[in-house]
Coordinates of C-alpha atoms in Angstrom, one line a residue:
M1 CA 18.6 70.6 61.4
R2 CA 21.5 70.2 59.0
P3 CA 22.8 67.0 60.6
R4 CA 19.4 65.3 60.2
V5 CA 19.1 66.3 56.8
A6 CA 22.7 65.2 56.1
A7 CA 22.0 61.9 57.6
L8 CA 18.6 61.6 55.7
A9 CA 20.5 62.2 52.6
G10 CA 23.0 59.6 53.5
V11 CA 20.2 57.1 53.9
V12 CA 18.8 57.9 50.5
V13 CA 22.2 57.6 49.0
V14 CA 22.9 54.1 50.5
A15 CA 19.2 53.1 49.4
G16 CA 19.9 54.0 45.8
A17 CA 23.4 52.3 45.8
G18 CA 21.6 49.0 47.0
S19 CA 19.0 49.3 44.5
A20 CA 21.7 49.6 41.8
W21 CA 23.4 46.6 43.2
A22 CA 20.2 44.5 43.0
L23 CA 19.5 45.3 39.4
T24 CA 23.1 44.2 38.5
R25 CA 22.6 40.8 40.1
Q26 CA 19.4 39.7 38.1
E27 CA 19.5 36.6 35.9
P28 CA 20.3 37.3 32.3
V29 CA 17.3 37.4 30.0
P30 CA 17.7 34.3 27.6
P31 CA 18.1 35.1 24.0
A32 CA 15.1 34.9 21.6
A33 CA 14.8 31.3 19.9
A34 CA 16.4 31.1 16.7
A35 CA 13.8 31.1 13.8
I36 CA 13.5 27.7 12.1
A37 CA 14.6 27.8 8.6
T38 CA 11.6 27.0 6.1
G39 CA 11.1 26.3 2.5
S40 CA 8.1 25.8 0.4
A41 CA 6.4 22.9 -1.5
E42 CA 3.5 23.0 -4.1
V43 CA 0.1 21.2 -3.4
I44 CA 0.0 18.7 -6.3
R45 CA -2.5 16.3 -7.7
T46 CA -1.4 12.6 -7.6
D47 CA -2.3 9.1 -6.3
V48 CA -1.9 8.6 -2.7
A49 CA -1.4 4.9 -1.4
Q50 CA -1.7 3.8 2.1
R51 CA 0.7 0.9 2.8
G52 CA 0.7 -1.5 5.7
Q53 CA 3.4 -4.0 7.1
V54 CA 2.2 -7.7 7.0
N55 CA 4.2 -10.9 7.6
G56 CA 5.3 -13.1 4.8
T57 CA 7.2 -16.2 4.3
L58 CA 10.2 -16.6 1.9
S59 CA 9.8 -19.5 -0.4
Y60 CA 9.7 -20.2 -4.1
E61 CA 6.9 -19.9 -6.7
G62 CA 4.8 -22.9 -7.8
D63 CA 3.8 -26.1 -6.4
Y64 CA 4.6 -29.1 -8.7
Q65 CA 4.2 -33.0 -8.3
V66 CA 6.1 -35.6 -10.4
H67 CA 4.3 -38.7 -10.9
G68 CA 5.8 -42.1 -11.9
A69 CA 4.7 -44.4 -14.8
G70 CA 6.2 -47.7 -13.8
G71 CA 9.3 -49.5 -12.9
T72 CA 11.5 -49.5 -9.7
I73 CA 12.9 -46.3 -8.3
T74 CA 16.8 -46.6 -8.5
R75 CA 17.7 -43.0 -8.0
L76 CA 16.2 -39.8 -6.5
P77 CA 17.5 -36.3 -6.7
A78 CA 18.9 -34.4 -3.8
L79 CA 16.5 -32.1 -1.8
G80 CA 17.2 -28.5 -3.1
A81 CA 18.5 -29.6 -6.4
V82 CA 17.4 -27.7 -9.3
I83 CA 16.4 -29.8 -12.4
T84 CA 16.3 -28.0 -15.8
R85 CA 15.1 -29.0 -19.2
G86 CA 16.6 -32.3 -20.6
R87 CA 18.1 -33.3 -17.2
T88 CA 17.2 -36.3 -15.0
L89 CA 14.4 -36.0 -12.5
Y90 CA 14.8 -39.5 -11.1
E91 CA 15.7 -43.0 -12.2
A92 CA 13.3 -45.9 -12.8
G93 CA 14.8 -49.3 -13.6
G94 CA 18.3 -47.7 -14.0
R95 CA 17.2 -45.2 -16.7
G96 CA 16.7 -41.6 -16.3
I97 CA 13.4 -39.9 -16.6
R98 CA 13.9 -36.6 -18.3
L99 CA 12.2 -33.2 -17.6
M100 CA 10.9 -31.2 -20.4
Y101 CA 8.9 -28.0 -20.3
G102 CA 5.2 -27.8 -21.0
S103 CA 1.8 -26.9 -19.4
R104 CA 0.2 -30.2 -20.5
P105 CA 1.2 -33.5 -18.7
A106 CA 2.2 -36.6 -20.9
W107 CA -0.8 -38.9 -21.4
R108 CA 0.1 -41.0 -24.3
P109 CA 3.1 -42.5 -26.2
L110 CA 4.4 -40.2 -28.9
S111 CA 5.5 -41.8 -32.2
L112 CA 5.0 -41.8 -36.0
G113 CA 1.3 -42.3 -37.1
M114 CA -0.2 -40.8 -34.0
T115 CA -3.0 -38.3 -34.3
D116 CA -2.0 -34.6 -34.3
G117 CA -2.0 -32.9 -30.7
A118 CA -0.8 -30.3 -28.4
D119 CA 1.6 -32.9 -26.8
V120 CA 3.5 -33.4 -30.0
K121 CA 4.0 -29.6 -30.3
Q122 CA 5.3 -29.5 -26.7
L123 CA 7.8 -32.3 -27.5
E124 CA 9.0 -30.6 -30.6
A125 CA 9.4 -27.3 -28.8
N126 CA 11.6 -29.0 -26.4
L127 CA 13.7 -30.9 -28.9
R128 CA 14.3 -27.5 -30.7
A129 CA 15.2 -25.7 -27.3
L130 CA 17.7 -28.7 -26.7
G131 CA 19.5 -27.9 -30.1
Y132 CA 17.9 -30.6 -32.4
E133 CA 17.2 -28.8 -35.5
G134 CA 15.6 -29.8 -38.8
L135 CA 11.9 -30.2 -37.6
T136 CA 8.9 -28.0 -37.6
V137 CA 7.2 -27.2 -34.3
D138 CA 3.6 -28.0 -34.9
R139 CA 1.1 -30.4 -33.8
H140 CA 2.2 -33.3 -36.2
F141 CA 4.7 -36.0 -35.3
S142 CA 6.7 -36.0 -38.7
L143 CA 9.6 -38.0 -40.0
A144 CA 11.8 -35.1 -38.9
T145 CA 10.3 -35.4 -35.4
Y146 CA 11.3 -39.0 -35.3
Y147 CA 14.8 -38.5 -36.3
A148 CA 15.2 -35.6 -33.8
V149 CA 13.8 -38.0 -31.2
R150 CA 16.4 -40.7 -32.1
R151 CA 19.2 -38.2 -31.8
W152 CA 18.0 -36.9 -28.5
Q153 CA 17.6 -40.5 -27.2
H154 CA 21.0 -41.5 -28.3
D155 CA 22.7 -38.5 -26.5
A156 CA 20.7 -39.0 -23.4
R157 CA 21.7 -42.6 -23.3
L158 CA 18.1 -43.9 -23.8
P159 CA 16.8 -46.8 -25.9
V160 CA 17.0 -45.2 -29.4
T161 CA 13.6 -46.0 -30.8
G162 CA 12.4 -42.7 -32.3
S163 CA 9.2 -42.8 -30.2
V164 CA 8.7 -41.6 -26.7
P165 CA 6.9 -44.2 -24.5
L166 CA 4.7 -42.8 -21.7
G167 CA 6.8 -42.2 -18.5
Q168 CA 10.0 -41.4 -20.4
V169 CA 9.6 -37.7 -20.1
V170 CA 7.8 -35.6 -17.6
F171 CA 6.4 -32.1 -18.6
L172 CA 6.4 -29.2 -16.1
P173 CA 5.9 -25.5 -16.7
R174 CA 9.5 -24.9 -15.8
A175 CA 12.7 -26.0 -14.0
L176 CA 11.8 -27.9 -10.7
R177 CA 13.6 -27.2 -7.4
V178 CA 13.3 -30.5 -5.4
S179 CA 11.7 -30.0 -2.1
G180 CA 10.6 -33.6 -1.0
H181 CA 10.4 -37.1 -1.9
D182 CA 7.1 -39.0 -2.0
A183 CA 8.6 -42.4 -2.5
Q184 CA 11.8 -44.1 -1.5
L185 CA 14.5 -46.1 -3.5
G186 CA 13.4 -49.6 -4.3
E187 CA 9.7 -48.7 -4.2
P188 CA 7.4 -48.8 -7.5
A189 CA 7.5 -45.7 -9.5
Q190 CA 3.7 -45.3 -9.2
G191 CA 1.8 -42.2 -8.1
R192 CA 3.7 -39.3 -6.5
V193 CA 7.4 -39.7 -6.7
L194 CA 8.6 -36.4 -5.6
H195 CA 7.5 -32.8 -5.4
G196 CA 9.0 -29.3 -5.5
T197 CA 8.7 -25.7 -6.5
S198 CA 10.2 -23.4 -9.3
A199 CA 13.6 -22.0 -8.8
V200 CA 12.1 -18.5 -8.7
P201 CA 12.3 -16.9 -5.2
A202 CA 9.0 -15.6 -3.9
V203 CA 7.2 -14.5 -0.8
T204 CA 3.8 -15.7 0.3
V205 CA 1.7 -13.6 2.4
Q206 CA -1.7 -14.6 3.9
L207 CA -3.7 -11.3 3.7
D208 CA -6.7 -10.2 5.5
P209 CA -9.7 -9.8 2.9
A210 CA -10.4 -6.3 4.4
Q211 CA -6.9 -5.2 3.2
M212 CA -7.5 -6.6 -0.4
S213 CA -9.0 -3.4 -2.0
G214 CA -5.6 -1.9 -2.8
V215 CA -3.7 -5.1 -3.8
K216 CA -3.6 -6.3 -7.3
A217 CA -1.0 -8.3 -9.6
G218 CA 1.8 -6.2 -10.8
D219 CA 2.1 -3.9 -7.5
R220 CA 5.6 -3.1 -6.3
V221 CA 6.3 -3.9 -2.7
E222 CA 9.2 -3.7 -0.4
I223 CA 10.5 -6.7 1.4
T224 CA 12.5 -6.6 4.8
L225 CA 14.6 -9.7 5.2
P226 CA 15.6 -11.1 8.6
D227 CA 19.0 -9.7 8.3
G228 CA 17.4 -6.2 8.0
S229 CA 18.2 -5.6 4.4
A230 CA 15.4 -4.6 2.0
R231 CA 14.5 -5.9 -1.4
D232 CA 12.0 -4.8 -4.0
G233 CA 9.3 -7.2 -5.1
R234 CA 6.2 -7.4 -7.3
V235 CA 2.9 -9.0 -6.7
S236 CA 2.7 -11.9 -9.2
R237 CA -0.4 -13.6 -8.1
V238 CA -3.6 -12.7 -6.0
S239 CA -5.7 -15.9 -5.2
P240 CA -9.3 -15.4 -6.2
V241 CA -10.3 -17.6 -3.5
A242 CA -10.0 -16.9 0.3
T243 CA -8.9 -19.8 2.5
T244 CA -10.6 -20.4 5.9
T245 CA -8.7 -21.8 9.0
T246 CA -9.8 -22.4 12.6
G247 CA -7.7 -21.0 15.4
S248 CA -6.9 -22.6 18.7
D249 CA -9.6 -20.3 20.2
G250 CA -12.2 -21.8 17.9
Q251 CA -12.5 -18.6 15.8
T252 CA -12.7 -18.8 12.1
L253 CA -10.0 -16.8 10.1
S254 CA -10.3 -16.0 6.4
T255 CA -7.2 -15.0 4.4
V256 CA -6.3 -14.4 0.7
P257 CA -3.0 -15.8 -0.4
I258 CA -0.8 -13.6 -2.5
T259 CA 2.4 -14.3 -4.1
I260 CA 5.2 -11.9 -4.5
R261 CA 8.1 -12.4 -6.9
L262 CA 11.5 -11.6 -5.5
P263 CA 14.0 -10.7 -8.2
G264 CA 17.6 -11.7 -8.2
K265 CA 19.0 -14.8 -6.5
A266 CA 17.1 -16.1 -3.4
P267 CA 18.8 -15.2 -0.1
K268 CA 20.9 -18.1 1.1
G269 CA 19.7 -20.4 4.1
L270 CA 16.5 -18.2 4.5
D271 CA 14.0 -20.6 3.0
Q272 CA 10.7 -20.5 5.1
S273 CA 12.0 -17.5 7.0
L274 CA 9.6 -14.9 8.2
V275 CA 9.8 -11.4 6.4
Q276 CA 8.1 -8.1 6.5
V277 CA 6.2 -6.8 3.5
A278 CA 5.0 -3.4 2.9
V279 CA 1.8 -3.9 0.9
T280 CA -0.6 -1.2 -0.6
I281 CA -3.8 -1.5 1.2
Q282 CA -5.8 1.4 -0.2
V283 CA -5.3 3.8 -3.1
H284 CA -7.0 7.2 -3.8
E285 CA -6.3 8.4 -7.2
D286 CA -6.1 12.0 -8.5
V287 CA -6.3 13.8 -5.2
L288 CA -4.5 16.8 -3.7
A289 CA -1.3 16.2 -1.6
V290 CA 1.4 18.0 0.2
P291 CA 4.6 16.5 1.9
I292 CA 3.7 15.0 5.3
V293 CA 6.2 17.4 6.9
A294 CA 4.0 20.4 5.8
L295 CA 1.3 19.3 8.5
L296 CA 1.0 21.3 11.6
A297 CA -0.8 19.4 14.5
R298 CA -3.7 21.4 16.0
P299 CA -5.9 20.8 19.2
G300 CA -8.7 18.1 18.7
G301 CA -6.8 16.0 16.3
E302 CA -6.9 18.7 13.5
F303 CA -4.3 19.8 11.0
A304 CA -3.2 22.8 9.3
V305 CA -0.7 24.0 6.7
V306 CA 1.1 27.5 6.5
V307 CA 0.3 29.4 3.5
A308 CA 1.9 32.9 3.1
G309 CA 2.7 33.0 6.8
R310 CA -0.9 32.0 7.8
Q311 CA -2.1 28.8 9.1
V312 CA -4.9 27.2 6.9
P313 CA -7.0 24.3 8.4
V314 CA -7.0 21.2 6.2
R315 CA -8.7 17.9 6.3
V316 CA -6.4 14.9 5.8
G317 CA -6.9 11.7 4.1
L318 CA -4.5 8.7 3.3
F319 CA -1.0 9.0 4.4
D320 CA 1.6 7.6 1.9
E321 CA 4.8 7.2 4.1
T322 CA 6.7 5.6 1.1
A323 CA 6.2 8.6 -1.0
G324 CA 6.3 11.0 1.9
V325 CA 3.0 12.6 1.0
V326 CA -0.5 13.1 2.6
E327 CA -3.9 13.5 0.9
I328 CA -5.5 16.8 1.9
D329 CA -8.6 19.0 1.3
G330 CA -8.8 22.7 2.1
V331 CA -6.4 24.3 -0.2
S332 CA -6.2 24.6 -4.0
E333 CA -3.7 22.8 -6.4
G334 CA -0.6 24.9 -7.0
T335 CA -0.7 26.7 -3.6
M336 CA 2.7 27.0 -1.9
V337 CA 2.8 25.7 1.6
E338 CA 5.7 26.0 4.0
V339 CA 7.9 23.1 5.0
P340 CA 11.1 22.7 6.9
A341 CA 14.1 23.7 4.9
G342 CA 16.5 21.0 3.7

């Protein structure tokens, strides 16, 4: 019996050794995932704006026409030229037709003995701005106005008469950037002679009326230029009237033109280029909001935030990607929620 016991014992020993070898060959257990560092943010009450990207066209503010008042056109300005107060818009019969600023077009000669009017005040304001002193800016064409006109005519190399015949000046609201000629050299200076815009760079956008609820004059927007650079802008005008066009498929499309002023100098060589504009489509005022990064996605398209280590379901409203916050409901103002650190 001893040899069998011994043999049996040897078998047991070998089995034990094999078992030990098998344990030492198991794959190593992966280390526990490192905990994500977190911070906290307060639930605040604020205004939340939803913004959308729309196409716009880089251009200039305003749309102005210059009409002639007789004579033969002998000189026209270059396209793209900017004509400022007191400068020549074009020549008729070899004499310069000068630009002055004003909201009212010239409709009668300006001279001593005429009835008072807003056109007189417009003329006097321009003479004062051009440096001709000694006159009162009012609605009356006085003797002082007469002498100021003579000095201006002398300096401008115009016939020195002390009166301004109809057609010698053109009143426009501001400086003109020439964008087109409507008549040619040698033609009569009657009707439209040329047209243009202001020199103020702007972006025009044709906006869907459904997106108009959050857009108003004074709103700040961000404009992405074709070279990828971004510029801040401000909505200067929202048209009160929608325009309607018919597409190639026969469907009618309504849009609302808005104008966005672009501060600073106009980007060179980009006139009429397409740009991207981030506009405010909708605004919810005085609502609760948290940083967007505080949201946790849950099954079924629902969301939650983490409060004191516990997930709290919330309802979401507008996302303000520019401000990085989202409107929520389900937690109270001042609650601290978990956000990724840094």
